[in-house]
């Protein structure tokens, strides 16, 4: 290229205001990924398509870069502040590094728009803007001739609403083009339509949606429609602009794979070209007789016609009539599926259960397909996806319970009373560590309380500390199938990232390995503290929980008994005594365990100055014991001194204290019986006396009942208080040993387990609520729910290599812990339908609230508060390239063990199901495949130990659906591998249960992956419509888990 050096030098020395952009950048040349020299700081000036590089602001230009036939590569990392200019000529790339991210972004925009292509794009934008102004001018001119009164009324526009069915989309239409004109005769067009909306009140063009790309035809039938949800502000006066583009290369069409601001048009050099556009009023479409408009497509200048576009109004819910034979005449590359977008919440639920489901579901996305069946009929499939408010609600409730439980435990440790120096120092150390952990929980809860905005945690945030209790990318995925000859069916899958402690990392493995290692190490610390098995530690926590629950209940019923006595009410007295007896018997039963007795002895030996004739605390035994006294009671010292220090501890003393509660209760019962007997005799005599004298006698003797019962009730409370104090101290001493033996690992493991459990429980609560709403009218399912329990099947796609092996270990423990969760359904007393969580670690009860009308549909057992059990099972099969490494060079034992263990759990559930449920409670397609045969097939596949045996997951999912279970699908972030699995499952169901035409299985699969809800999920997470796979990775994937071409590539995850 020829140029005048003097003119360029003069241009470079012009004043600052003459340049498009200038500033400091570090610059060097790059070949491949290697820099030829270290970047040097230069003063850069941009003028048109010329970039001047100068040593400083006042020096002459040392180099001029002509910005033609080049493109800008901007790095997506938040920390990266560099861009690269790549040249078509093949010369070395130019590396430019800015001082900050905003500066880097502004340089990227300026350089990208500097060449002739950028100038041409600006001209096209101005032309389109002129066209829109021309279209609106006629309306503005007409306004000038209106009477003043009408002009004033237009100050507050009164727009015509579109009359549609309640809770249905306001407007839906499909699109097709005919006789499109290509730039060259031989070129085959690959077209799509971009849909934009011009709001009548604002006159602003807003991009709304796009169709899919139809390849190789000038008469494309677009199978992606357009839907406006009920809440969308669209009126008859609203204008809709349709712009048709020709895509040269689908993989380079970044407009469809990335998000741009509404006001920003895509660049013209991204692999597509503008063909033409057309605009119509919504009212014209709605009021047209044929429910169809045929519009002429014109170029940007509004002159040349380049084809026509047909807009057909679609009424949602109407099943298409007619045969599908004409499909075969379509262009081969066109998908045979109708896809429309919808965001109506009603798509997720029916009208009856809408309010309560709206409390847990949010931001639903809906797609609609039509596929041909094997008998050449159409079936319609509605695919839905929604996030849930439970993603943050459940973890916050759990953390709040953890805080209360830990505060109570710390106080119980402080209430142990005086201890020998060794044990006292141990207690101080434990309390100090516990206080630190408590503070961390409180800080986490405070941070979550500040969270606003989205109700889901994106995959990019899985390593954030403040969000570590939140499940990753939790969504409901639903498929609603409407077939011509089969009954409508719903299929739900909960998709969520594998429950794992990502912030803490997996350097030393996950919970499964860490817990095993910790328990082995704890057994060898007997010289420092007393070893109690995990079973005994759990039992100690249960005893403490029973104490905290039963003591206030017994005290309350005792007060009610005295109140009934003061009112001299025989019926009330009987009822109060019955409740007091039941609760006291439970209380007494809670302390029958030998652990309390042995722990009392162990505590006694830890008191100052205690001397025993023989060792009282054998090592490595779970049957140690001791004694405890009231630390706040005035007679504490006296009681302590009353036990001889130079003789063996009297273990029978605990039996006497414990038995005193039962004896005191018997005294109360005997007194009540005596009072009621005397009252009956008095009543018989009073029948023969004057009524007025009877009234006097009631007033005279009413106080006798209270006075006779009061001392017995006080004695009962005192005895109970003595038992509570001793039992609490002994169990707290057991917990002290557990904590002291493993500081600080014990607390860190508890934190990790809490994090994993929080993620797992949130998904379970969401799945249970959705399943309950879906099965409210299924009496067989409701009977199964309270008779057997609910099967919850998790499908894992994690590899057993590197970090994902640690994630799988976390996930396995978290899902196993869900066995200790119970559900209870209650009637909602307000408009707040969010679930209520109560309990403690290892024993939580989730109260699910239903509106009164829905609550009445439940069986009596559930309405009376029967606790509903969960049976979680996990089957994992790694499918990615890391699993290939694990199978060839690593170890897959973890996966094999998990699958084998959970197969046994599944068999136990099936056995329980067959024993308690009648045969006719299984779904209607039970006859097609025998459950017993499916279980045997699953067993054989697990035993076979074949590489990437995905049939294990297919069989487990089928068994779960046939047993009315809840389905989960998980991978690291529930985004890419999960999307492949969910779409494959949906298409497999359509083929196996709803007669999807065999020739269209792959097309349906590609359609769901390219245009369905899962690509929207990817967009929500990483702001890019591309699955995070590359070609090398996909070579290791099973065949049916590979996405269609153009839907995958490099993306942040």
XYZ file of N, CA, C and O in Angstrom, residues 491-639:
596
model
N -43.863 -35.163 32.837
C -42.602 -35.773 33.260
C -41.717 -34.668 33.829
O -41.364 -33.723 33.126
N -41.382 -34.799 35.106
C -40.587 -33.777 35.792
C -39.203 -34.305 36.129
O -39.046 -35.464 36.538
N -38.209 -33.450 35.986
C -36.850 -33.732 36.437
C -36.338 -32.473 37.116
O -36.499 -31.369 36.582
N -35.754 -32.642 38.285
C -35.100 -31.514 38.951
C -33.632 -31.533 38.534
O -32.948 -32.541 38.715
N -33.159 -30.451 37.961
C -31.759 -30.364 37.552
C -31.020 -29.440 38.516
O -31.484 -28.339 38.809
N -29.877 -29.902 38.993
C -29.122 -29.131 39.981
C -27.668 -29.585 39.938
O -27.375 -30.752 39.636
N -26.760 -28.654 40.210
C -25.354 -29.015 40.299
C -25.115 -29.969 41.454
O -25.791 -29.902 42.488
N -24.165 -30.872 41.300
C -23.886 -31.860 42.343
C -23.640 -31.165 43.673
O -22.819 -30.249 43.752
N -24.352 -31.579 44.749
C -24.126 -30.972 46.072
C -22.687 -31.209 46.513
O -22.274 -32.343 46.751
N -21.907 -30.145 46.617
C -20.489 -30.284 46.948
C -19.964 -28.961 47.496
O -20.502 -27.893 47.198
N -18.899 -29.054 48.293
C -18.291 -27.867 48.916
C -17.196 -27.338 47.990
O -16.001 -27.569 48.214
N -17.577 -26.618 46.971
C -16.618 -26.155 45.960
C -15.630 -25.155 46.537
O -14.458 -25.159 46.156
N -16.073 -24.289 47.427
C -15.159 -23.284 47.973
C -14.050 -23.937 48.802
O -12.901 -23.511 48.767
N -14.394 -24.985 49.545
C -13.391 -25.661 50.369
C -12.449 -26.516 49.530
O -11.347 -26.829 49.965
N -12.879 -26.888 48.333
C -12.007 -27.617 47.429
C -11.984 -29.113 47.677
O -12.581 -29.632 48.637
N -11.239 -29.824 46.828
C -11.242 -31.288 46.844
C -9.825 -31.854 46.826
O -9.600 -32.967 46.362
N -8.880 -31.064 47.342
C -7.479 -31.503 47.344
C -7.296 -32.807 48.095
O -6.515 -33.681 47.697
N -8.027 -32.950 49.215
C -7.925 -34.161 50.040
C -9.120 -35.087 49.874
O -9.357 -35.958 50.708
N -9.875 -34.888 48.794
C -11.041 -35.722 48.560
C -12.315 -35.060 49.043
O -12.348 -33.889 49.424
N -13.386 -35.859 49.051
C -14.680 -35.366 49.500
C -15.075 -35.976 50.825
O -14.286 -36.635 51.501
N -16.337 -35.769 51.199
C -16.809 -36.184 52.531
C -16.666 -37.674 52.775
O -16.325 -38.097 53.885
N -16.918 -38.470 51.770
C -16.877 -39.926 51.972
C -15.495 -40.365 52.454
O -15.368 -41.144 53.401
N -14.453 -39.862 51.828
C -13.087 -40.199 52.217
C -12.685 -39.492 53.507
O -12.078 -40.083 54.401
N -13.046 -38.213 53.632
C -12.640 -37.420 54.800
C -13.260 -37.955 56.087
O -12.598 -38.007 57.124
N -14.521 -38.342 56.041
C -15.184 -38.865 57.237
C -14.580 -40.195 57.670
O -14.382 -40.446 58.865
N -14.291 -41.045 56.706
C -13.685 -42.334 57.029
C -12.307 -42.151 57.661
O -11.973 -42.797 58.662
N -11.521 -41.256 57.088
C -10.186 -40.991 57.607
C -10.251 -40.378 59.003
O -9.492 -40.750 59.908
N -11.182 -39.459 59.187
C -11.323 -38.793 60.487
C -11.727 -39.784 61.572
O -11.197 -39.757 62.684
N -12.651 -40.675 61.269
C -13.120 -41.639 62.259
C -11.993 -42.586 62.659
O -11.849 -42.955 63.838
N -11.158 -42.977 61.690
C -10.034 -43.865 61.996
C -9.018 -43.166 62.899
O -8.480 -43.771 63.840
N -8.782 -41.884 62.650
C -7.827 -41.140 63.480
C -8.378 -40.893 64.876
O -7.635 -40.899 65.858
N -9.674 -40.694 64.975
C -10.277 -40.385 66.273
C -10.224 -41.576 67.226
O -10.186 -41.413 68.447
N -10.228 -42.772 66.673
C -10.164 -43.962 67.514
C -8.827 -44.057 68.265
O -8.741 -44.731 69.287
N -7.821 -43.393 67.758
C -6.484 -43.497 68.343
C -6.148 -42.332 69.264
O -4.984 -42.068 69.529
N -7.142 -41.607 69.744
C -6.879 -40.461 70.621
C -7.416 -40.710 72.023
O -7.750 -39.780 72.742
N -7.498 -41.978 72.416
C -8.067 -42.313 73.727
C -7.268 -41.779 74.894
O -7.810 -41.578 75.986
N -5.951 -41.543 74.712
C -5.143 -41.035 75.823
C -5.476 -39.579 76.124
O -5.162 -39.072 77.195
N -6.104 -38.854 75.180
C -6.455 -37.456 75.408
C -7.899 -37.309 75.869
O -8.203 -36.443 76.677
N -8.760 -38.124 75.329
C -10.175 -38.020 75.656
C -10.820 -39.393 75.504
O -10.165 -40.359 75.124
N -12.082 -39.472 75.828
C -12.810 -40.733 75.784
C -13.434 -40.891 74.406
O -14.048 -39.972 73.874
N -13.248 -42.050 73.803
C -13.796 -42.285 72.469
C -15.221 -42.817 72.571
O -15.497 -43.789 73.257
N -16.126 -42.122 71.885
C -17.507 -42.597 71.728
C -17.759 -42.835 70.243
O -17.364 -42.023 69.403
N -18.391 -43.932 69.932
C -18.659 -44.255 68.528
C -19.623 -43.230 67.927
O -20.355 -42.554 68.653
N -19.646 -43.095 66.598
C -20.604 -42.172 65.958
C -22.050 -42.479 66.321
O -22.862 -41.560 66.447
N -22.355 -43.765 66.527
C -23.727 -44.126 66.906
C -24.076 -43.562 68.278
O -25.180 -43.041 68.485
N -23.123 -43.674 69.231
C -23.383 -43.155 70.575
C -23.430 -41.631 70.594
O -24.201 -41.031 71.343
N -22.602 -41.004 69.775
C -22.646 -39.546 69.683
C -23.992 -39.089 69.135
O -24.586 -38.125 69.632
N -24.478 -39.776 68.098
C -25.788 -39.440 67.540
C -26.893 -39.667 68.566
O -27.857 -38.899 68.649
N -26.725 -40.729 69.380
C -27.721 -41.023 70.411
C -27.735 -39.930 71.476
O -28.798 -39.535 71.983
N -26.550 -39.416 71.803
C -26.464 -38.327 72.789
C -27.200 -37.090 72.280
O -27.920 -36.416 73.039
N -27.017 -36.784 71.004
C -27.721 -35.632 70.425
C -29.227 -35.851 70.446
O -30.004 -34.920 70.687
N -29.648 -37.087 70.217
C -31.078 -37.402 70.236
C -31.658 -37.240 71.639
O -32.763 -36.708 71.805
N -30.904 -37.697 72.660
C -31.371 -37.544 74.044
C -31.524 -36.073 74.389
O -32.528 -35.650 74.982
N -30.533 -35.261 74.026
C -30.611 -33.825 74.301
C -31.797 -33.197 73.574
O -32.486 -32.326 74.133
N -32.025 -33.619 72.355
C -33.158 -33.091 71.595
C -34.485 -33.464 72.258
O -35.398 -32.635 72.359
N -34.592 -34.718 72.725
C -35.815 -35.146 73.408
C -36.047 -34.363 74.693
O -37.181 -34.008 75.027
N -34.962 -34.110 75.420
C -35.083 -33.326 76.656
C -35.631 -31.943 76.348
O -36.580 -31.458 76.982
N -35.005 -31.277 75.370
C -35.412 -29.908 75.036
C -36.830 -29.850 74.496
O -37.508 -28.824 74.627
N -37.280 -30.949 73.898
C -38.633 -30.971 73.340
C -39.681 -31.345 74.384
O -40.753 -30.721 74.454
N -39.372 -32.356 75.222
C -40.383 -32.901 76.130
C -40.529 -32.114 77.429
O -41.630 -32.009 77.973
N -39.437 -31.581 77.953
C -39.528 -30.899 79.261
C -40.537 -29.749 79.259
O -41.399 -29.678 80.149
N -40.488 -28.825 78.288
C -41.496 -27.757 78.314
C -42.918 -28.276 78.087
O -43.868 -27.713 78.638
N -43.064 -29.358 77.304
C -44.403 -29.920 77.095
C -44.970 -30.477 78.392
O -46.144 -30.251 78.731
N -44.141 -31.212 79.142
C -44.605 -31.801 80.411
C -44.956 -30.692 81.391
O -45.990 -30.756 82.093
N -44.121 -29.678 81.449
C -44.397 -28.563 82.362
C -45.697 -27.868 81.989
O -46.502 -27.510 82.863
N -45.934 -27.715 80.687
C -47.168 -27.067 80.232
C -48.395 -27.905 80.579
O -49.411 -27.374 81.050
N -48.314 -29.227 80.355
C -49.458 -30.091 80.685
C -49.691 -30.156 82.197
O -50.846 -30.290 82.637
N -48.637 -30.076 82.985
C -48.795 -30.055 84.441
C -49.542 -28.799 84.877
O -50.422 -28.854 85.763
N -49.212 -27.661 84.246
C -49.923 -26.415 84.570
C -51.388 -26.490 84.152
O -52.274 -25.978 84.853
N -51.652 -27.127 83.016
C -53.039 -27.295 82.581
C -53.813 -28.174 83.550
O -55.008 -27.954 83.804
N -53.129 -29.189 84.101
C -53.768 -30.062 85.086
C -54.182 -29.272 86.323
O -55.307 -29.428 86.832
N -53.292 -28.402 86.799
C -53.618 -27.572 87.962
C -54.737 -26.593 87.640
O -55.610 -26.321 88.480
N -54.720 -26.060 86.400
C -55.785 -25.135 86.000
C -57.137 -25.844 85.977
O -58.148 -25.290 86.417
N -57.156 -27.077 85.475
C -58.409 -27.852 85.464
C -58.872 -28.144 86.887
O -60.079 -28.155 87.168
N -57.917 -28.394 87.783
C -58.270 -28.670 89.180
C -58.868 -27.446 89.843
O -59.838 -27.549 90.625
N -58.302 -26.283 89.546
C -58.838 -25.058 90.160
C -60.244 -24.754 89.668
O -61.049 -24.145 90.387
N -60.557 -25.177 88.409
C -61.898 -24.958 87.871
C -62.854 -26.101 88.224
O -64.033 -26.032 87.869
N -62.294 -27.149 88.869
C -63.072 -28.340 89.244
C -63.845 -28.889 88.040
O -65.055 -29.082 88.078
N -63.092 -29.121 86.944
C -63.695 -29.620 85.714
C -63.215 -31.055 85.502
O -62.068 -31.286 85.085
N -64.048 -32.060 85.770
C -63.622 -33.467 85.653
C -63.137 -33.845 84.263
O -62.101 -34.489 84.119
N -63.873 -33.430 83.197
C -63.472 -33.797 81.835
C -62.130 -33.181 81.470
O -61.256 -33.847 80.903
N -61.994 -31.921 81.797
C -60.723 -31.242 81.493
C -59.581 -31.857 82.287
O -58.458 -31.995 81.794
N -59.873 -32.267 83.525
C -58.850 -32.883 84.372
C -58.399 -34.218 83.785
O -57.202 -34.527 83.751
N -59.348 -35.001 83.282
C -59.004 -36.297 82.675
C -58.122 -36.104 81.437
O -57.119 -36.799 81.254
N -58.505 -35.145 80.575
C -57.738 -34.910 79.348
C -56.325 -34.416 79.651
O -55.346 -34.860 79.040
N -56.228 -33.507 80.613
C -54.913 -32.973 80.988
C -54.027 -34.073 81.560
O -52.830 -34.151 81.268
N -54.617 -34.958 82.374
C -53.845 -36.057 82.962
C -53.379 -37.032 81.886
O -52.249 -37.536 81.930
N -54.255 -37.268 80.896
C -53.889 -38.182 79.816
C -52.681 -37.661 79.040
O -51.718 -38.400 78.781
N -52.715 -36.368 78.706
C -51.600 -35.777 77.957
C -50.330 -35.752 78.805
O -49.234 -36.057 78.316
N -50.462 -35.452 80.087
C -49.304 -35.423 80.980
C -48.686 -36.813 81.106
O -47.449 -36.969 81.078
N -49.522 -37.831 81.213
C -49.023 -39.204 81.346
C -48.273 -39.642 80.094
O -47.191 -40.235 80.171
N -48.847 -39.347 78.923
C -48.210 -39.759 77.663
C -46.838 -39.123 77.501
O -45.850 -39.798 77.168
N -46.751 -37.823 77.740
C -45.475 -37.125 77.554
C -44.446 -37.554 78.600
O -43.254 -37.682 78.301
N -44.902 -37.788 79.817
C -43.961 -38.196 80.870
C -43.413 -39.594 80.606
O -42.232 -39.873 80.848
N -44.274 -40.483 80.095
C -43.800 -41.828 79.751
C -42.742 -41.774 78.647
O -41.741 -42.500 78.681
N -42.955 -40.894 77.646
C -41.939 -40.715 76.603
C -40.641 -40.175 77.201
O -39.540 -40.583 76.819
N -40.794 -39.271 78.145
C -39.640 -38.664 78.805
C -38.825 -39.715 79.557
O -37.597 -39.791 79.461
N -39.531 -40.539 80.316
C -38.852 -41.583 81.098
C -38.180 -42.591 80.175
O -37.054 -43.036 80.415
N -38.864 -42.919 79.080
C -38.322 -43.912 78.139
C -37.028 -43.417 77.485
O -36.142 -44.214 77.150
N -36.918 -42.101 77.312
C -35.740 -41.537 76.648
C -34.461 -41.792 77.432
O -33.370 -41.758 76.864
N -34.556 -42.040 78.734
C -33.355 -42.194 79.569
C -33.075 -43.643 79.942
O -32.260 -43.909 80.821
N -33.737 -44.577 79.297
C -33.487 -45.980 79.593
C -32.169 -46.461 79.005
O -31.690 -47.526 79.346
N -31.595 -45.670 78.093
C -30.386 -46.098 77.401
C -29.202 -46.187 78.348
O -29.021 -45.329 79.231
N -28.376 -47.188 78.143
C -27.181 -47.395 78.953
C -26.174 -46.272 78.777
O -25.342 -46.030 79.661
N -26.256 -45.563 77.655
C -25.301 -44.487 77.396
C -25.370 -43.415 78.474
O -24.334 -42.887 78.897
N -26.570 -43.085 78.942
C -26.707 -42.054 79.970
C -26.006 -42.491 81.247
O -25.261 -41.723 81.875
N -26.206 -43.731 81.630
C -25.597 -44.251 82.861
C -24.058 -44.207 82.769
O -23.381 -43.756 83.682
N -23.512 -44.689 81.624
C -22.056 -44.731 81.488
C -21.469 -43.324 81.382
O -20.381 -43.054 81.894
N -22.198 -42.408 80.737
C -21.701 -41.045 80.608
C -21.685 -40.327 81.951
O -20.808 -39.506 82.219
N -22.656 -40.635 82.819
C -22.662 -40.043 84.165
C -21.409 -40.453 84.943
O -20.811 -39.649 85.667
N -21.015 -41.717 84.828
C -19.803 -42.186 85.499
C -18.571 -41.474 84.948
O -17.688 -41.048 85.697
N -18.505 -41.329 83.601
C -17.366 -40.644 82.991
C -17.286 -39.194 83.456
O -16.199 -38.680 83.739
N -18.439 -38.541 83.550
C -18.450 -37.158 84.009
C -18.019 -37.054 85.464
O -17.279 -36.139 85.858
N -18.446 -38.023 86.280
C -18.068 -38.016 87.692
C -16.549 -38.103 87.853
O -15.944 -37.419 88.681
N -15.922 -38.928 87.020
C -14.466 -39.080 87.124
C -13.726 -37.829 86.656
O -12.541 -37.661 86.958
N -14.430 -36.955 85.902
C -13.794 -35.735 85.420
C -13.935 -34.579 86.392
O -13.391 -33.499 86.147
N -14.650 -34.799 87.520
C -14.791 -33.739 88.520
C -13.464 -33.576 89.299
O -12.680 -34.523 89.406
N -13.218 -32.404 89.858
C -11.976 -32.194 90.629
C -11.920 -33.101 91.855
O -12.932 -33.314 92.544
N -10.761 -33.678 92.134
C -10.533 -34.467 93.338
C -11.153 -35.835 93.335
O -11.197 -36.509 94.362
N -11.647 -36.299 92.186
C -12.278 -37.614 92.142
C -11.215 -38.708 92.133
O -10.259 -38.676 91.371
N -11.371 -39.698 93.035
C -10.462 -40.843 93.086
C -11.306 -42.103 93.100
O -12.227 -42.229 93.898
N -10.982 -43.059 92.234
C -11.715 -44.323 92.177
C -10.799 -45.472 92.564
O -9.591 -45.421 92.388
N -11.380 -46.505 93.096
C -10.602 -47.687 93.484
C -10.121 -48.461 92.262
O -9.113 -49.130 92.314
N -10.881 -48.390 91.153
C -10.458 -49.072 89.938
C -10.779 -48.155 88.750
O -11.627 -47.272 88.857
N -10.070 -48.317 87.637
C -10.310 -47.435 86.499
C -11.775 -47.466 86.089
O -12.362 -48.524 85.898
N -12.345 -46.260 85.967
C -13.766 -46.173 85.640
C -14.004 -45.856 84.167
O -15.118 -45.915 83.702
N -12.925 -45.496 83.460
C -13.105 -45.084 82.080
C -12.245 -45.948 81.172
O -11.112 -45.611 80.867
N -12.711 -47.107 80.783
C -11.923 -47.953 79.875
C -11.798 -47.291 78.507
O -12.738 -46.717 78.000
N -10.596 -47.417 77.921
C -10.373 -46.799 76.630
C -11.046 -47.603 75.523
O -11.244 -48.800 75.630
N -11.326 -46.837 74.404
C -11.906 -47.458 73.210
C -13.190 -48.214 73.511
O -13.455 -49.258 72.967
N -13.948 -47.709 74.464
C -15.233 -48.334 74.782
C -16.325 -47.301 74.680
O -16.141 -46.146 75.010
N -17.471 -47.729 74.269
C -18.608 -46.811 74.161
C -19.472 -46.860 75.392
O -20.504 -46.237 75.458
N -19.040 -47.587 76.443
C -19.894 -47.770 77.609
C -19.282 -47.119 78.840
O -19.284 -47.680 79.920
N -18.668 -45.916 78.678
C -18.123 -45.209 79.825
C -19.240 -44.442 80.519
O -20.251 -44.141 79.928
N -19.012 -44.068 81.759
C -20.071 -43.368 82.485
C -19.542 -42.415 83.515
O -18.365 -42.203 83.674
N -20.440 -41.830 84.310
C -20.057 -40.849 85.325
C -21.280 -40.267 85.966
O -22.361 -40.785 85.882
N -21.109 -39.145 86.624
C -22.208 -38.507 87.333
C -22.188 -37.021 87.047
O -21.195 -36.460 86.644
N -23.278 -36.360 87.259
C -23.358 -34.908 87.110
C -24.314 -34.354 88.137
O -25.190 -35.025 88.623
N -24.082 -33.106 88.475
C -24.929 -32.446 89.463
C -25.412 -31.108 88.923
O -24.901 -30.601 87.946
N -26.382 -30.521 89.672
C -26.866 -29.186 89.324
C -25.759 -28.199 89.587
O -25.246 -28.108 90.697
N -25.414 -27.380 88.558
C -24.368 -26.407 88.797
C -24.940 -25.113 89.367
O -24.223 -24.362 90.006
N -26.199 -24.827 89.101
C -26.786 -23.580 89.585
C -27.614 -23.777 90.858
O -28.090 -22.810 91.438
N -27.853 -24.994 91.247
C -28.698 -25.280 92.413
C -27.920 -24.991 93.698
O -26.735 -25.315 93.798
N -28.546 -24.377 94.695
C -27.847 -24.048 95.941
C -27.215 -25.254 96.610
O -26.204 -25.147 97.283
N -27.807 -26.432 96.433
C -27.299 -27.611 97.135
C -26.282 -28.375 96.308
O -26.008 -29.526 96.584
N -25.726 -27.718 95.224
C -24.811 -28.450 94.352
C -23.606 -28.984 95.123
O -23.237 -30.137 95.000
N -22.967 -28.127 95.906
C -21.755 -28.541 96.632
C -22.089 -29.642 97.616
O -21.360 -30.616 97.767
N -23.225 -29.500 98.231
C -23.627 -30.515 99.200
C -23.808 -31.869 98.522
O -23.363 -32.890 99.013
N -24.440 -31.858 97.303
C -24.626 -33.119 96.593
C -23.284 -33.700 96.174
O -23.062 -34.876 96.252
